[in-house]
mmCIF file of C-alpha atoms and ligand atoms in Angstrom:
data_model
loop_
_atom_site.group_PDB
_atom_site.id
_atom_site.type_symbol
_atom_site.label_atom_id
_atom_site.label_comp_id
_atom_site.label_asym_id
_atom_site.label_seq_id
_atom_site.Cartn_x
_atom_site.Cartn_y
_atom_site.Cartn_z
ATOM 1 C CA MET A 1 0.000 0.000 0.000
ATOM 2 C CA GLY A 2 1.316 3.455 -0.992
ATOM 3 C CA ASP A 3 4.490 4.341 0.841
ATOM 4 C CA CYS A 4 4.447 1.496 3.370
ATOM 5 C CA ILE A 5 7.967 0.112 3.899
ATOM 6 C CA PHE A 6 6.708 -3.284 4.995
ATOM 7 C CA CYS A 7 4.497 -3.615 1.908
ATOM 8 C CA LYS A 8 7.646 -2.918 -0.124
ATOM 9 C CA ILE A 9 9.427 -5.740 1.734
ATOM 10 C CA VAL A 10 6.435 -8.024 1.019
ATOM 11 C CA GLU A 11 6.657 -7.093 -2.675
ATOM 12 C CA LYS A 12 10.471 -7.629 -2.595
ATOM 13 C CA LYS A 13 11.013 -4.020 -3.687
ATOM 14 C CA LEU A 14 13.092 -3.431 -0.551
ATOM 15 C CA PRO A 15 15.669 -5.955 0.665
ATOM 16 C CA ALA A 16 15.268 -7.711 4.011
ATOM 17 C CA LYS A 17 16.722 -10.767 5.712
ATOM 18 C CA ILE A 18 13.655 -12.948 5.310
ATOM 19 C CA VAL A 19 13.607 -15.895 7.704
ATOM 20 C CA TYR A 20 10.166 -17.287 6.845
ATOM 21 C CA GLU A 21 7.410 -16.666 4.314
ATOM 22 C CA ASP A 22 4.202 -18.257 3.119
ATOM 23 C CA ASP A 23 0.953 -17.085 1.500
ATOM 24 C CA ILE A 24 -0.221 -15.254 4.607
ATOM 25 C CA VAL A 25 2.787 -13.900 6.503
ATOM 26 C CA ILE A 26 6.410 -12.972 6.058
ATOM 27 C CA ALA A 27 9.067 -12.721 8.780
ATOM 28 C CA PHE A 28 12.359 -10.853 8.563
ATOM 29 C CA ASP A 29 15.044 -9.579 10.899
ATOM 30 C CA ASP A 30 14.652 -6.064 12.261
ATOM 31 C CA ILE A 31 17.040 -3.549 10.680
ATOM 32 C CA SER A 32 17.900 -2.191 14.144
ATOM 33 C CA PRO A 33 17.981 -5.271 16.391
ATOM 34 C CA GLN A 34 17.328 -4.759 20.108
ATOM 35 C CA ALA A 35 18.281 -8.327 21.036
ATOM 36 C CA PRO A 36 20.359 -11.154 19.494
ATOM 37 C CA VAL A 37 17.114 -12.367 17.894
ATOM 38 C CA HIS A 38 14.835 -9.561 16.737
ATOM 39 C CA THR A 39 12.495 -10.724 14.028
ATOM 40 C CA LEU A 40 9.343 -9.058 12.755
ATOM 41 C CA ILE A 41 6.349 -11.170 11.743
ATOM 42 C CA ILE A 42 3.906 -9.348 9.477
ATOM 43 C CA PRO A 43 0.862 -10.258 7.391
ATOM 44 C CA ARG A 44 1.249 -9.845 3.623
ATOM 45 C CA LYS A 45 -1.971 -7.865 3.744
ATOM 46 C CA HIS A 46 -1.593 -4.216 4.692
ATOM 47 C CA ILE A 47 -3.382 -3.482 7.975
ATOM 48 C CA SER A 48 -2.245 -0.255 9.649
ATOM 49 C CA THR A 49 -2.742 -0.976 13.341
ATOM 50 C CA LEU A 50 -4.183 -3.552 15.721
ATOM 51 C CA MET A 51 -7.270 -1.342 15.886
ATOM 52 C CA ASP A 52 -7.848 -1.833 12.151
ATOM 53 C CA ILE A 53 -8.032 -5.627 12.198
ATOM 54 C CA LYS A 54 -11.605 -6.625 11.396
ATOM 55 C CA ASP A 55 -13.367 -8.980 13.788
ATOM 56 C CA ASP A 56 -13.552 -11.668 11.097
ATOM 57 C CA GLU A 57 -9.790 -11.589 10.476
ATOM 58 C CA LEU A 58 -8.616 -11.840 14.089
ATOM 59 C CA ASN A 59 -7.478 -15.404 13.432
ATOM 60 C CA LEU A 60 -4.608 -13.781 11.526
ATOM 61 C CA LEU A 61 -3.044 -12.853 14.879
ATOM 62 C CA GLY A 62 -3.218 -16.456 16.045
ATOM 63 C CA TYR A 63 -1.520 -17.514 12.842
ATOM 64 C CA MET A 64 1.229 -14.906 13.358
ATOM 65 C CA ILE A 65 1.809 -16.349 16.841
ATOM 66 C CA LYS A 66 1.958 -19.854 15.386
ATOM 67 C CA ILE A 67 4.724 -18.717 13.012
ATOM 68 C CA ALA A 68 6.503 -16.863 15.840
ATOM 69 C CA ARG A 69 6.590 -20.152 17.779
ATOM 70 C CA LYS A 70 8.072 -21.955 14.786
ATOM 71 C CA ILE A 71 10.754 -19.279 14.371
ATOM 72 C CA ALA A 72 11.508 -19.400 18.118
ATOM 73 C CA LYS A 73 12.143 -23.140 17.801
ATOM 74 C CA ASP A 74 14.266 -22.682 14.678
ATOM 75 C CA ARG A 75 16.360 -19.975 16.390
ATOM 76 C CA GLY A 76 16.788 -22.008 19.590
ATOM 77 C CA ILE A 77 14.973 -19.610 21.925
ATOM 78 C CA ALA A 78 11.690 -21.455 22.467
ATOM 79 C CA ASP A 79 12.712 -22.956 25.810
ATOM 80 C CA ARG A 80 15.014 -20.148 26.959
ATOM 81 C CA GLY A 81 12.218 -17.667 26.378
ATOM 82 C CA PHE A 82 11.371 -14.766 24.151
ATOM 83 C CA ARG A 83 9.090 -11.762 24.042
ATOM 84 C CA LEU A 84 6.376 -10.882 21.524
ATOM 85 C CA VAL A 85 5.498 -7.207 21.312
ATOM 86 C CA THR A 86 3.130 -5.264 19.125
ATOM 87 C CA ASN A 87 2.915 -1.508 19.347
ATOM 88 C CA CYS A 88 -0.319 0.274 18.524
ATOM 89 C CA ASN A 89 -0.524 3.976 17.732
ATOM 90 C CA PRO A 90 1.734 6.869 18.754
ATOM 91 C CA GLU A 91 2.077 6.544 22.532
ATOM 92 C CA SER A 92 3.192 2.934 22.197
ATOM 93 C CA GLY A 93 5.996 4.017 19.877
ATOM 94 C CA GLN A 94 4.561 2.427 16.732
ATOM 95 C CA SER A 95 6.664 3.771 13.867
ATOM 96 C CA VAL A 96 5.663 1.528 10.961
ATOM 97 C CA TYR A 97 1.936 1.476 10.308
ATOM 98 C CA HIS A 98 1.667 -2.089 8.994
ATOM 99 C CA ILE A 99 0.951 -4.471 11.849
ATOM 100 C CA HIS A 100 3.852 -6.572 13.068
ATOM 101 C CA LEU A 101 4.879 -8.751 15.958
ATOM 102 C CA HIS A 102 8.365 -8.100 17.288
ATOM 103 C CA MET A 103 9.966 -11.351 18.417
ATOM 104 C CA LEU A 104 12.835 -10.574 20.795
ATOM 105 C CA GLY A 105 15.071 -13.172 22.363
ATOM 106 C CA GLY A 106 18.558 -14.440 23.029
ATOM 107 C CA ARG A 107 19.114 -12.269 26.091
ATOM 108 C CA ARG A 108 17.475 -11.653 29.448
ATOM 109 C CA MET A 109 14.481 -9.340 29.014
ATOM 110 C CA HIS A 110 13.610 -6.640 31.516
ATOM 111 C CA TRP A 111 10.248 -5.677 32.919
ATOM 112 C CA PRO A 112 8.596 -3.197 32.935
ATOM 113 C CA PRO A 113 9.490 -2.147 29.390
ATOM 114 C CA GLY A 114 10.448 1.482 28.798
HETATM 115 P P1 5GP B 1 7.464 -0.228 15.576
HETATM 116 O O1 5GP B 1 8.265 0.953 16.069
HETATM 117 O O2 5GP B 1 6.443 0.207 14.557
HETATM 118 O O3 5GP B 1 6.875 -1.068 16.667
HETATM 119 O O4 5GP B 1 8.495 -1.194 14.880
HETATM 120 C C1 5GP B 1 8.992 -0.954 13.599
HETATM 121 C C2 5GP B 1 10.292 -1.721 13.491
HETATM 122 O O5 5GP B 1 10.628 -1.792 12.118
HETATM 123 C C3 5GP B 1 11.473 -1.045 14.189
HETATM 124 O O6 5GP B 1 12.005 -1.945 15.169
HETATM 125 C C4 5GP B 1 12.451 -0.751 13.081
HETATM 126 O O7 5GP B 1 13.801 -0.962 13.444
HETATM 127 C C5 5GP B 1 12.017 -1.704 11.978
HETATM 128 N N1 5GP B 1 12.253 -1.240 10.635
HETATM 129 C C6 5GP B 1 11.990 0.004 10.133
HETATM 130 N N2 5GP B 1 12.322 0.072 8.841
HETATM 131 C C7 5GP B 1 12.810 -1.154 8.506
HETATM 132 C C8 5GP B 1 13.322 -1.699 7.286
HETATM 133 O O8 5GP B 1 13.394 -1.049 6.241
HETATM 134 N N3 5GP B 1 13.738 -2.981 7.323
HETATM 135 C C9 5GP B 1 13.672 -3.740 8.465
HETATM 136 N N4 5GP B 1 14.122 -4.999 8.375
HETATM 137 N N5 5GP B 1 13.185 -3.265 9.621
HETATM 138 C C10 5GP B 1 12.765 -1.989 9.648
HETATM 139 ZN ZN1 ZN B 2 1.917 -2.112 4.423
#
């Protein structure tokens, strides 16, 4: 959609280190990693924020979590632990308006987050 960076990654018009893709989602490493594993899981379909997901497509989030679990196993962090984060709208710090799950792992996480 328009100027969306993540749509450009989906369309392969922008390079990314893709770690998984299928007909529904694509996952790639974050350009500015905040942990040894920092992968973003996004739907191919452009949806701007969590608030824009329609009730009848909420199963998409479950599918994104399923793929996050697979990637966690592949990257060896499933048992050690990892964090899934999704930011929604300005006060959360959302900077790319195409929904994504951040998967962070490979180091001890702190709580509460900043
Ligand atoms: P948000 O701030 O919206 O929760 O997360 C957006 C994430 O996308 C940030 O962690 C940022 O580093 C990452 N990001 C922004 N532009 C690009 C890009 O062009 N390629 C990749 N791989 N990640 C990006
Ligand atoms: Zn998009």
